[in-house]
mmCIF file of C-alpha atoms in Angstrom:
data_model
loop_
_atom_site.group_PDB
_atom_site.id
_atom_site.type_symbol
_atom_site.label_atom_id
_atom_site.label_comp_id
_atom_site.label_asym_id
_atom_site.label_seq_id
_atom_site.Cartn_x
_atom_site.Cartn_y
_atom_site.Cartn_z
ATOM 1 C CA MET A 1 5.032 -9.579 12.677
ATOM 2 C CA SER A 2 5.481 -11.844 9.652
ATOM 3 C CA LYS A 3 7.850 -10.493 7.000
ATOM 4 C CA ALA A 4 7.891 -11.482 3.329
ATOM 5 C CA VAL A 5 10.759 -9.485 1.854
ATOM 6 C CA SER A 6 13.361 -10.120 -0.850
ATOM 7 C CA VAL A 7 16.286 -8.099 -2.199
ATOM 8 C CA LEU A 8 17.863 -9.503 -5.335
ATOM 9 C CA ASN A 9 21.538 -10.180 -5.835
ATOM 10 C CA GLN A 10 21.146 -10.653 -9.566
ATOM 11 C CA GLY A 11 19.945 -8.569 -12.495
ATOM 12 C CA VAL A 12 16.190 -8.590 -13.126
ATOM 13 C CA PHE A 13 15.040 -5.763 -15.364
ATOM 14 C CA ILE A 14 11.856 -4.118 -16.579
ATOM 15 C CA VAL A 15 12.466 -3.756 -20.317
ATOM 16 C CA ALA A 16 9.055 -2.388 -21.317
ATOM 17 C CA ALA A 17 6.111 -0.846 -19.500
ATOM 18 C CA GLN A 18 2.880 0.308 -21.121
ATOM 19 C CA ARG A 19 -0.634 1.034 -19.985
ATOM 20 C CA THR A 20 -3.986 2.168 -21.230
ATOM 21 C CA ALA A 21 -5.348 5.471 -20.090
ATOM 22 C CA CYS A 22 -7.634 4.991 -17.088
ATOM 23 C CA GLY A 23 -11.262 5.160 -18.129
ATOM 24 C CA ALA A 24 -13.904 6.715 -15.904
ATOM 25 C CA PHE A 25 -16.616 4.560 -14.319
ATOM 26 C CA GLY A 26 -19.107 3.882 -17.103
ATOM 27 C CA GLY A 27 -16.868 5.906 -19.403
ATOM 28 C CA LYS A 28 -15.074 5.401 -22.695
ATOM 29 C CA LEU A 29 -13.456 2.064 -21.796
ATOM 30 C CA ALA A 30 -16.542 0.536 -20.164
ATOM 31 C CA GLY A 31 -17.201 -1.688 -23.182
ATOM 32 C CA LEU A 32 -13.814 -3.403 -22.897
ATOM 33 C CA SER A 33 -13.319 -6.333 -20.543
ATOM 34 C CA ALA A 34 -10.366 -6.616 -18.191
ATOM 35 C CA THR A 35 -8.936 -9.177 -20.607
ATOM 36 C CA ASP A 36 -9.301 -6.730 -23.505
ATOM 37 C CA LEU A 37 -7.567 -3.956 -21.565
ATOM 38 C CA ALA A 38 -4.690 -6.191 -20.482
ATOM 39 C CA THR A 39 -4.277 -7.574 -24.000
ATOM 40 C CA HIS A 40 -3.962 -4.074 -25.439
ATOM 41 C CA ALA A 41 -1.319 -3.162 -22.858
ATOM 42 C CA ALA A 42 0.507 -6.468 -23.371
ATOM 43 C CA LYS A 43 0.729 -6.016 -27.133
ATOM 44 C CA ALA A 44 1.998 -2.469 -26.607
ATOM 45 C CA ALA A 45 4.632 -3.618 -24.104
ATOM 46 C CA ILE A 46 5.829 -6.423 -26.381
ATOM 47 C CA ALA A 47 6.135 -3.937 -29.246
ATOM 48 C CA ALA A 48 7.958 -1.439 -27.031
ATOM 49 C CA ALA A 49 10.434 -4.108 -25.933
ATOM 50 C CA ASN A 50 10.892 -5.213 -29.541
ATOM 51 C CA VAL A 51 10.838 -8.796 -28.350
ATOM 52 C CA ASP A 52 9.473 -11.853 -30.116
ATOM 53 C CA PRO A 53 6.440 -12.934 -28.011
ATOM 54 C CA ALA A 54 7.440 -16.548 -28.657
ATOM 55 C CA LEU A 55 10.408 -15.905 -26.332
ATOM 56 C CA ILE A 56 8.167 -15.044 -23.374
ATOM 57 C CA SER A 57 8.388 -17.795 -20.760
ATOM 58 C CA SER A 58 5.468 -16.919 -18.462
ATOM 59 C CA SER A 59 2.413 -14.684 -18.189
ATOM 60 C CA THR A 60 1.189 -13.328 -14.854
ATOM 61 C CA PHE A 61 -1.576 -10.743 -14.455
ATOM 62 C CA GLY A 62 -3.351 -9.272 -11.464
ATOM 63 C CA ASN A 63 -7.127 -8.991 -11.454
ATOM 64 C CA VAL A 64 -9.404 -8.531 -8.472
ATOM 65 C CA GLN A 65 -13.130 -8.610 -9.127
ATOM 66 C CA GLN A 66 -13.308 -11.045 -12.055
ATOM 67 C CA THR A 67 -15.984 -9.003 -13.814
ATOM 68 C CA SER A 68 -16.182 -10.740 -17.213
ATOM 69 C CA LYS A 69 -17.315 -14.173 -18.328
ATOM 70 C CA ASP A 70 -13.779 -15.108 -19.349
ATOM 71 C CA ALA A 71 -12.134 -13.762 -16.182
ATOM 72 C CA ALA A 72 -11.079 -17.214 -14.981
ATOM 73 C CA TYR A 73 -8.879 -17.506 -18.082
ATOM 74 C CA LEU A 74 -7.526 -13.946 -17.965
ATOM 75 C CA ALA A 75 -3.727 -14.301 -17.857
ATOM 76 C CA ARG A 76 -3.817 -17.229 -20.283
ATOM 77 C CA HIS A 77 -6.041 -15.429 -22.775
ATOM 78 C CA VAL A 78 -3.904 -12.287 -22.578
ATOM 79 C CA ALA A 79 -0.768 -14.295 -23.352
ATOM 80 C CA LEU A 80 -2.329 -16.082 -26.317
ATOM 81 C CA LYS A 81 -3.961 -12.957 -27.744
ATOM 82 C CA ALA A 82 -0.670 -11.095 -27.415
ATOM 83 C CA GLY A 83 1.096 -13.731 -29.502
ATOM 84 C CA CYS A 84 2.828 -15.859 -26.879
ATOM 85 C CA ALA A 85 3.453 -19.511 -27.620
ATOM 86 C CA ILE A 86 0.866 -22.149 -26.757
ATOM 87 C CA ALA A 87 3.406 -23.656 -24.334
ATOM 88 C CA THR A 88 3.605 -20.436 -22.275
ATOM 89 C CA PRO A 89 2.185 -21.006 -18.764
ATOM 90 C CA ALA A 90 -0.065 -18.329 -17.264
ATOM 91 C CA LEU A 91 -1.210 -17.298 -13.804
ATOM 92 C CA THR A 92 -3.858 -14.808 -12.686
ATOM 93 C CA VAL A 93 -3.149 -13.444 -9.188
ATOM 94 C CA ASN A 94 -5.326 -11.615 -6.698
ATOM 95 C CA ARG A 95 -3.704 -9.693 -3.873
ATOM 96 C CA LEU A 96 -6.534 -7.170 -4.073
ATOM 97 C CA CYS A 97 -5.177 -3.630 -4.544
ATOM 98 C CA GLY A 98 -1.632 -5.008 -4.631
ATOM 99 C CA SER A 99 -2.355 -7.430 -7.486
ATOM 100 C CA GLY A 100 -0.539 -5.422 -10.170
ATOM 101 C CA PHE A 101 2.542 -5.241 -7.962
ATOM 102 C CA GLU A 102 2.236 -8.938 -7.146
ATOM 103 C CA ALA A 103 2.142 -9.933 -10.819
ATOM 104 C CA VAL A 104 5.453 -8.183 -11.465
ATOM 105 C CA ILE A 105 6.920 -9.790 -8.342
ATOM 106 C CA GLN A 106 5.800 -13.224 -9.537
ATOM 107 C CA GLY A 107 7.412 -12.607 -12.920
ATOM 108 C CA ALA A 108 10.651 -11.619 -11.190
ATOM 109 C CA LYS A 109 10.454 -14.749 -9.026
ATOM 110 C CA ASP A 110 10.046 -16.890 -12.140
ATOM 111 C CA ILE A 111 13.285 -15.394 -13.430
ATOM 112 C CA VAL A 112 15.158 -15.781 -10.135
ATOM 113 C CA LEU A 113 14.090 -19.438 -9.919
ATOM 114 C CA GLY A 114 15.268 -20.076 -13.468
ATOM 115 C CA GLU A 115 11.743 -20.878 -14.654
ATOM 116 C CA ALA A 116 11.667 -17.945 -17.088
ATOM 117 C CA ALA A 117 14.053 -15.659 -18.932
ATOM 118 C CA ILE A 118 11.433 -13.182 -20.126
ATOM 119 C CA ALA A 119 8.117 -12.704 -18.309
ATOM 120 C CA LEU A 120 4.941 -10.900 -19.356
ATOM 121 C CA THR A 121 3.361 -9.303 -16.277
ATOM 122 C CA GLY A 122 0.763 -6.680 -15.424
ATOM 123 C CA GLY A 123 -2.594 -5.847 -13.922
ATOM 124 C CA THR A 124 -6.054 -5.048 -15.191
ATOM 125 C CA GLU A 125 -9.572 -4.238 -14.035
ATOM 126 C CA SER A 126 -12.929 -3.311 -15.520
ATOM 127 C CA MET A 127 -14.871 -1.970 -12.580
ATOM 128 C CA SER A 128 -17.556 -0.706 -14.954
ATOM 129 C CA GLN A 129 -18.406 -4.290 -15.885
ATOM 130 C CA ALA A 130 -18.879 -5.507 -12.300
ATOM 131 C CA PRO A 131 -22.162 -7.474 -12.364
ATOM 132 C CA TYR A 132 -25.061 -7.702 -9.988
ATOM 133 C CA SER A 133 -25.500 -11.131 -8.402
ATOM 134 C CA VAL A 134 -28.462 -13.088 -7.118
ATOM 135 C CA TRP A 135 -27.321 -15.474 -4.394
ATOM 136 C CA GLY A 136 -28.922 -18.745 -3.278
ATOM 137 C CA THR A 137 -31.165 -19.265 -6.297
ATOM 138 C CA ARG A 138 -29.325 -22.000 -8.231
ATOM 139 C CA PHE A 139 -31.430 -24.750 -6.676
ATOM 140 C CA GLY A 140 -34.680 -22.819 -6.562
ATOM 141 C CA THR A 141 -36.451 -20.352 -4.279
ATOM 142 C CA LYS A 142 -39.382 -20.560 -1.912
ATOM 143 C CA LEU A 143 -42.837 -19.672 -3.164
ATOM 144 C CA GLY A 144 -43.477 -15.954 -2.872
ATOM 145 C CA THR A 145 -39.812 -15.080 -2.475
ATOM 146 C CA SER A 146 -38.378 -12.259 -4.585
ATOM 147 C CA PRO A 147 -34.651 -12.744 -5.176
ATOM 148 C CA VAL A 148 -32.563 -9.710 -4.280
ATOM 149 C CA MET A 149 -29.717 -8.548 -6.496
ATOM 150 C CA GLU A 150 -26.450 -7.492 -4.861
ATOM 151 C CA ASP A 151 -23.971 -5.023 -6.355
ATOM 152 C CA THR A 152 -20.764 -7.078 -6.407
ATOM 153 C CA LEU A 153 -18.649 -3.962 -6.897
ATOM 154 C CA TRP A 154 -19.866 -2.259 -3.732
ATOM 155 C CA ALA A 155 -19.875 -5.524 -1.764
ATOM 156 C CA GLY A 156 -16.219 -6.066 -2.664
ATOM 157 C CA LEU A 157 -15.267 -2.716 -1.187
ATOM 158 C CA SER A 158 -16.162 -3.817 2.328
ATOM 159 C CA ASP A 159 -14.229 -6.325 4.435
ATOM 160 C CA SER A 160 -16.742 -8.802 5.862
ATOM 161 C CA TYR A 161 -14.142 -10.262 8.272
ATOM 162 C CA CYS A 162 -14.005 -7.075 10.326
ATOM 163 C CA GLY A 163 -17.302 -5.631 9.087
ATOM 164 C CA THR A 164 -15.581 -2.490 7.857
ATOM 165 C CA ALA A 165 -15.900 -0.574 4.602
ATOM 166 C CA MET A 166 -12.602 0.536 3.067
ATOM 167 C CA GLY A 167 -13.563 4.173 3.574
ATOM 168 C CA VAL A 168 -14.074 3.576 7.280
ATOM 169 C CA THR A 169 -10.525 2.234 7.558
ATOM 170 C CA ALA A 170 -9.364 5.558 6.118
ATOM 171 C CA GLU A 171 -11.426 7.416 8.702
ATOM 172 C CA ASN A 172 -9.768 5.316 11.403
ATOM 173 C CA LEU A 173 -6.358 6.446 10.175
ATOM 174 C CA ALA A 174 -7.469 10.057 9.944
ATOM 175 C CA GLU A 175 -8.399 9.952 13.623
ATOM 176 C CA LYS A 176 -5.266 8.065 14.689
ATOM 177 C CA TYR A 177 -2.846 10.306 12.765
ATOM 178 C CA ASN A 178 -4.682 13.563 13.420
ATOM 179 C CA ILE A 179 -5.533 14.203 9.777
ATOM 180 C CA SER A 180 -8.288 16.755 9.210
ATOM 181 C CA ARG A 181 -10.965 17.091 6.551
ATOM 182 C CA GLN A 182 -9.117 20.148 5.246
ATOM 183 C CA ASP A 183 -5.879 18.161 5.030
ATOM 184 C CA CYS A 184 -7.673 15.602 2.867
ATOM 185 C CA ASP A 185 -9.309 18.230 0.662
ATOM 186 C CA GLU A 186 -5.973 19.956 0.100
ATOM 187 C CA PHE A 187 -4.310 16.645 -0.710
ATOM 188 C CA ALA A 188 -7.063 15.759 -3.199
ATOM 189 C CA LEU A 189 -6.686 19.148 -4.892
ATOM 190 C CA SER A 190 -2.932 18.655 -5.063
ATOM 191 C CA SER A 191 -3.369 15.260 -6.757
ATOM 192 C CA GLN A 192 -5.583 16.818 -9.423
ATOM 193 C CA GLN A 193 -3.233 19.750 -9.975
ATOM 194 C CA LYS A 194 -0.115 17.580 -10.172
ATOM 195 C CA TRP A 195 -1.772 15.290 -12.718
ATOM 196 C CA ALA A 196 -2.875 18.290 -14.791
ATOM 197 C CA ALA A 197 0.633 19.766 -14.833
ATOM 198 C CA ALA A 198 2.208 16.415 -15.708
ATOM 199 C CA ASN A 199 -0.322 15.722 -18.435
ATOM 200 C CA ALA A 200 0.203 19.151 -19.974
ATOM 201 C CA ALA A 201 3.955 18.536 -19.957
ATOM 202 C CA GLY A 202 3.561 15.187 -21.761
ATOM 203 C CA VAL A 203 4.860 13.148 -18.832
ATOM 204 C CA PHE A 204 2.474 10.241 -19.480
ATOM 205 C CA ALA A 205 3.099 10.024 -23.233
ATOM 206 C CA ALA A 206 5.821 7.394 -22.883
ATOM 207 C CA GLU A 207 3.634 5.047 -20.834
ATOM 208 C CA ILE A 208 0.130 5.366 -22.336
ATOM 209 C CA SER A 209 -0.715 3.279 -25.383
ATOM 210 C CA PRO A 210 -3.774 4.824 -27.086
ATOM 211 C CA VAL A 211 -6.920 2.696 -27.306
ATOM 212 C CA THR A 212 -9.248 3.174 -30.278
ATOM 213 C CA ILE A 213 -12.922 2.539 -29.608
ATOM 214 C CA THR A 214 -16.064 3.014 -31.677
ATOM 215 C CA SER A 215 -18.614 5.459 -30.303
ATOM 216 C CA ARG A 216 -21.697 6.496 -32.252
ATOM 217 C CA ARG A 217 -20.224 5.005 -35.422
ATOM 218 C CA LYS A 218 -17.074 7.070 -35.051
ATOM 219 C CA GLU A 219 -13.605 5.999 -34.026
ATOM 220 C CA VAL A 220 -12.463 7.654 -30.800
ATOM 221 C CA VAL A 221 -8.886 7.526 -29.549
ATOM 222 C CA VAL A 222 -8.545 7.261 -25.764
ATOM 223 C CA ASP A 223 -5.062 8.431 -24.838
ATOM 224 C CA VAL A 224 -5.674 10.613 -21.783
ATOM 225 C CA ASP A 225 -6.847 9.537 -18.335
ATOM 226 C CA GLU A 226 -10.577 10.184 -18.171
ATOM 227 C CA HIS A 227 -11.181 10.465 -14.433
ATOM 228 C CA PRO A 228 -9.129 13.562 -13.450
ATOM 229 C CA ARG A 229 -10.939 16.811 -12.702
ATOM 230 C CA PRO A 230 -8.270 19.504 -13.007
ATOM 231 C CA GLU A 231 -10.900 22.238 -12.761
ATOM 232 C CA THR A 232 -11.515 21.270 -9.127
ATOM 233 C CA THR A 233 -11.187 24.016 -6.511
ATOM 234 C CA LEU A 234 -10.780 23.882 -2.755
ATOM 235 C CA GLU A 235 -14.097 25.714 -2.393
ATOM 236 C CA THR A 236 -15.880 23.011 -4.388
ATOM 237 C CA LEU A 237 -14.285 20.247 -2.350
ATOM 238 C CA ALA A 238 -15.266 21.889 0.924
ATOM 239 C CA LYS A 239 -18.964 21.696 -0.026
ATOM 240 C CA LEU A 240 -18.981 17.920 -0.453
ATOM 241 C CA PRO A 241 -20.421 15.732 2.322
ATOM 242 C CA THR A 242 -18.325 13.099 4.044
ATOM 243 C CA VAL A 243 -19.264 9.581 2.941
ATOM 244 C CA PHE A 244 -18.388 7.166 5.727
ATOM 245 C CA LYS A 245 -18.537 9.154 8.956
ATOM 246 C CA LYS A 246 -20.533 12.189 9.983
ATOM 247 C CA GLY A 247 -18.087 15.004 10.545
ATOM 248 C CA GLY A 248 -15.295 12.796 9.226
ATOM 249 C CA ALA A 249 -12.522 13.433 6.738
ATOM 250 C CA VAL A 250 -13.278 11.263 3.698
ATOM 251 C CA THR A 251 -15.365 12.529 0.794
ATOM 252 C CA ALA A 252 -15.875 11.132 -2.699
ATOM 253 C CA ALA A 253 -13.346 13.649 -3.987
ATOM 254 C CA SER A 254 -10.615 12.583 -1.568
ATOM 255 C CA SER A 255 -11.124 8.915 -2.451
ATOM 256 C CA SER A 256 -9.604 7.039 -5.368
ATOM 257 C CA GLY A 257 -11.635 6.887 -8.549
ATOM 258 C CA ILE A 258 -13.575 3.780 -9.586
ATOM 259 C CA CYS A 259 -12.089 3.183 -13.033
ATOM 260 C CA ASP A 260 -11.103 0.791 -15.824
ATOM 261 C CA GLY A 261 -7.646 0.118 -17.248
ATOM 262 C CA GLY A 262 -4.804 -2.271 -17.926
ATOM 263 C CA ALA A 263 -1.007 -2.149 -17.677
ATOM 264 C CA ALA A 264 1.705 -4.563 -18.773
ATOM 265 C CA LEU A 265 5.423 -4.856 -18.082
ATOM 266 C CA ILE A 266 8.032 -7.114 -19.667
ATOM 267 C CA VAL A 267 10.524 -8.386 -17.094
ATOM 268 C CA ALA A 268 13.779 -10.025 -18.207
ATOM 269 C CA SER A 269 16.898 -11.611 -16.784
ATOM 270 C CA GLU A 270 20.323 -10.073 -17.249
ATOM 271 C CA GLU A 271 21.221 -12.903 -19.607
ATOM 272 C CA ALA A 272 18.106 -12.353 -21.740
ATOM 273 C CA VAL A 273 18.801 -8.616 -21.914
ATOM 274 C CA ALA A 274 22.259 -9.315 -23.326
ATOM 275 C CA LYS A 275 21.237 -12.191 -25.585
ATOM 276 C CA TYR A 276 18.290 -10.442 -27.244
ATOM 277 C CA GLY A 277 19.544 -6.864 -27.166
ATOM 278 C CA LEU A 278 16.797 -5.636 -24.834
ATOM 279 C CA LYS A 279 16.949 -2.130 -23.365
ATOM 280 C CA PRO A 280 16.254 -1.985 -19.605
ATOM 281 C CA LEU A 281 14.081 0.779 -18.225
ATOM 282 C CA ALA A 282 14.863 -0.059 -14.599
ATOM 283 C CA ARG A 283 16.245 -2.799 -12.378
ATOM 284 C CA VAL A 284 14.003 -4.542 -9.873
ATOM 285 C CA VAL A 285 15.846 -4.307 -6.545
ATOM 286 C CA GLY A 286 13.358 -6.134 -4.352
ATOM 287 C CA TRP A 287 9.913 -6.316 -2.824
ATOM 288 C CA SER A 288 8.021 -6.813 0.412
ATOM 289 C CA SER A 289 4.515 -7.689 1.558
ATOM 290 C CA VAL A 290 3.119 -7.684 5.079
ATOM 291 C CA GLY A 291 -0.096 -8.030 7.052
ATOM 292 C CA VAL A 292 -1.582 -5.280 9.243
ATOM 293 C CA GLU A 293 -4.715 -4.707 11.328
ATOM 294 C CA PRO A 294 -7.672 -4.997 8.884
ATOM 295 C CA THR A 295 -9.510 -1.977 10.301
ATOM 296 C CA GLU A 296 -6.410 0.102 9.557
ATOM 297 C CA MET A 297 -5.531 -1.569 6.273
ATOM 298 C CA GLY A 298 -4.374 1.713 4.734
ATOM 299 C CA ILE A 299 -1.225 1.814 6.854
ATOM 300 C CA GLY A 300 0.130 -1.333 5.153
ATOM 301 C CA PRO A 301 2.667 0.554 2.983
ATOM 302 C CA VAL A 302 4.534 1.704 6.097
ATOM 303 C CA PRO A 303 5.795 -1.678 7.391
ATOM 304 C CA ALA A 304 6.076 -3.081 3.853
ATOM 305 C CA SER A 305 8.328 -0.210 2.798
ATOM 306 C CA GLN A 306 10.286 -0.219 6.049
ATOM 307 C CA ASN A 307 11.018 -3.946 5.757
ATOM 308 C CA LEU A 308 12.157 -3.592 2.151
ATOM 309 C CA LEU A 309 14.327 -0.542 2.741
ATOM 310 C CA GLU A 310 15.910 -2.114 5.797
ATOM 311 C CA ARG A 311 16.803 -5.265 3.862
ATOM 312 C CA ALA A 312 18.248 -3.129 1.039
ATOM 313 C CA ASN A 313 20.292 -1.053 3.535
ATOM 314 C CA LEU A 314 18.529 2.106 2.376
ATOM 315 C CA SER A 315 16.250 4.743 3.907
ATOM 316 C CA ILE A 316 13.240 6.624 2.615
ATOM 317 C CA ASN A 317 15.552 9.603 2.101
ATOM 318 C CA ASP A 318 17.512 7.585 -0.482
ATOM 319 C CA MET A 319 14.426 7.507 -2.710
ATOM 320 C CA ASP A 320 14.072 10.080 -5.492
ATOM 321 C CA MET A 321 10.426 9.206 -6.117
ATOM 322 C CA VAL A 322 7.855 7.550 -3.874
ATOM 323 C CA GLU A 323 4.511 6.456 -5.294
ATOM 324 C CA VAL A 324 1.928 5.567 -2.656
ATOM 325 C CA ASN A 325 -1.358 4.397 -4.130
ATOM 326 C CA GLU A 326 -3.924 7.022 -3.156
ATOM 327 C CA ALA A 327 -6.743 4.764 -2.014
ATOM 328 C CA PHE A 328 -7.890 7.695 0.120
ATOM 329 C CA GLY A 329 -6.346 11.037 0.907
ATOM 330 C CA ALA A 330 -6.430 10.282 4.625
ATOM 331 C CA GLN A 331 -4.727 6.929 4.069
ATOM 332 C CA CYS A 332 -1.979 8.372 1.894
ATOM 333 C CA LEU A 333 -1.318 11.193 4.356
ATOM 334 C CA ALA A 334 -1.097 8.666 7.205
ATOM 335 C CA VAL A 335 1.475 6.665 5.217
ATOM 336 C CA ALA A 336 3.412 9.846 4.440
ATOM 337 C CA LYS A 337 3.552 10.594 8.162
ATOM 338 C CA GLY A 338 4.430 7.014 9.077
ATOM 339 C CA LEU A 339 7.331 6.886 6.609
ATOM 340 C CA ASP A 340 8.288 10.573 6.914
ATOM 341 C CA ILE A 341 8.184 11.003 3.134
ATOM 342 C CA ASP A 342 9.497 14.238 1.670
ATOM 343 C CA PRO A 343 6.368 15.841 0.120
ATOM 344 C CA THR A 344 8.371 16.896 -2.951
ATOM 345 C CA LYS A 345 9.042 13.213 -3.720
ATOM 346 C CA LEU A 346 5.521 11.880 -3.084
ATOM 347 C CA ASN A 347 3.225 11.154 -6.050
ATOM 348 C CA ILE A 348 4.789 14.030 -7.939
ATOM 349 C CA HIS A 349 2.568 13.537 -10.995
ATOM 350 C CA GLY A 350 -0.671 12.920 -9.136
ATOM 351 C CA GLY A 351 -2.107 9.642 -7.941
ATOM 352 C CA ALA A 352 -5.241 7.518 -7.810
ATOM 353 C CA ILE A 353 -7.442 10.329 -6.500
ATOM 354 C CA ALA A 354 -6.950 12.011 -9.870
ATOM 355 C CA ILE A 355 -6.024 9.133 -12.178
ATOM 356 C CA GLY A 356 -8.266 6.464 -10.673
ATOM 357 C CA HIS A 357 -7.759 3.087 -9.023
ATOM 358 C CA PRO A 358 -8.706 0.139 -11.264
ATOM 359 C CA LEU A 359 -8.039 -2.389 -8.526
ATOM 360 C CA GLY A 360 -5.932 -5.007 -10.287
ATOM 361 C CA MET A 361 -4.201 -2.466 -12.517
ATOM 362 C CA SER A 362 -2.953 0.104 -10.009
ATOM 363 C CA GLY A 363 0.247 -1.582 -8.853
ATOM 364 C CA ALA A 364 1.239 -2.260 -12.461
ATOM 365 C CA ARG A 365 0.359 1.335 -13.384
ATOM 366 C CA ILE A 366 2.566 2.676 -10.601
ATOM 367 C CA LEU A 367 5.498 0.473 -11.637
ATOM 368 C CA THR A 368 4.947 1.424 -15.283
ATOM 369 C CA HIS A 369 5.155 5.098 -14.351
ATOM 370 C CA LEU A 370 8.170 4.675 -12.092
ATOM 371 C CA ALA A 371 10.053 2.542 -14.635
ATOM 372 C CA GLN A 372 9.501 5.162 -17.318
ATOM 373 C CA GLN A 373 10.622 7.941 -14.985
ATOM 374 C CA VAL A 374 13.756 6.043 -13.960
ATOM 375 C CA ALA A 375 14.531 5.367 -17.616
ATOM 376 C CA ALA A 376 14.119 9.065 -18.386
ATOM 377 C CA GLY A 377 16.710 9.923 -15.744
ATOM 378 C CA LYS A 378 14.210 11.554 -13.393
ATOM 379 C CA ALA A 379 15.057 9.211 -10.519
ATOM 380 C CA LYS A 380 17.917 6.907 -9.543
ATOM 381 C CA ARG A 381 15.798 4.994 -7.038
ATOM 382 C CA ALA A 382 12.014 4.798 -6.864
ATOM 383 C CA LEU A 383 9.645 3.098 -4.425
ATOM 384 C CA GLY A 384 6.121 1.990 -5.296
ATOM 385 C CA THR A 385 3.742 0.855 -2.586
ATOM 386 C CA ALA A 386 0.063 0.254 -1.845
ATOM 387 C CA CYS A 387 -2.301 -0.614 0.941
ATOM 388 C CA ILE A 388 -4.445 -3.705 0.473
ATOM 389 C CA GLY A 389 -7.999 -4.372 1.601
ATOM 390 C CA GLY A 390 -8.184 -6.980 4.360
ATOM 391 C CA GLY A 391 -5.096 -5.545 6.025
ATOM 392 C CA GLN A 392 -1.917 -5.883 3.958
ATOM 393 C CA GLY A 393 0.778 -3.722 2.422
ATOM 394 C CA ILE A 394 3.094 -4.255 -0.541
ATOM 395 C CA ALA A 395 6.159 -2.417 -1.844
ATOM 396 C CA VAL A 396 8.532 -2.734 -4.815
ATOM 397 C CA LEU A 397 11.868 -0.946 -5.190
ATOM 398 C CA LEU A 398 13.351 0.039 -8.565
ATOM 399 C CA GLU A 399 16.671 1.617 -9.486
ATOM 400 C CA GLN A 400 18.517 2.758 -12.583
ATOM 401 C CA ALA A 401 19.662 -0.128 -14.743
#
């Protein structure tokens, strides 16, 4: 098995981490492009760090489905709109559901290589703006042919290499790890309840930067995740049909939400922290990415996390918080079994089943949340990890600065 894993022997710090609330599919943030969402988060992160944007040496953002006309320019436009210098280089990365993680990793690599002192990183996605496409018509169509439109959003959620929808990969794990429909329903309910409790306690206040939109000629402030359904009950969940397999385990409610959102993190070297008086939220210890069987893509966090922890001479029990992206309840439960994660440390404030999974944003959202929790003294060490469509896993380890 190929291993891509690094543990740093120098200080690389997250000095700011901000995100938008996650908007529901077709919801309050649907009118904002992925670039707009990332720009808002970037400006908020720069303000939170109290850093001159002219000092930022690189801009790297994750984005998966490229749903706007300006998507090809995304990281560059975000940097310029956020006030970075014209000379600041920019890179948009796509490691599918791990893209937000990957952007932060690339920023850290820029610092380690001496190519940057302060890096603007993050992830963003507008799934609501995913277009329909008509293929094969650029050079004309045959007489009598009616072009067919394809939903690019739905098409992107199936791996054509192995002919498997993402939900089917979760069903494969449910069968392999003996995870029942009831297990998934209970996990989905738990995600909703944990988010509700955390939201009521103001846990997300430090990380969410409110977005003001205009709706029906009125200004509306979006400062709470829109997708969660805290009123959900186990009885309601039990009535839902399975989506991908008759008699299976995966329902719409135990799947991550299709959502919109952006997150941004400022990453800085130890020298930059001292020189510019920056306040670290957390130290980046290291990262890992790995490939796995595509039809069981959801298990990717297991080897990715194991490789990283082994290199860092740590175990899963040394973690105070573990955030596994909840692509599906069955997938997350399989990862929890594979890593033997203490349930009291797993997604303690809810995950993507409640909050949503804007593809390119999620890794950056998880690291934003973990960095804020580490800074607040809620965890000394925290692990963030995600499965990746096509058969990959990614993990990033943070610790107190």
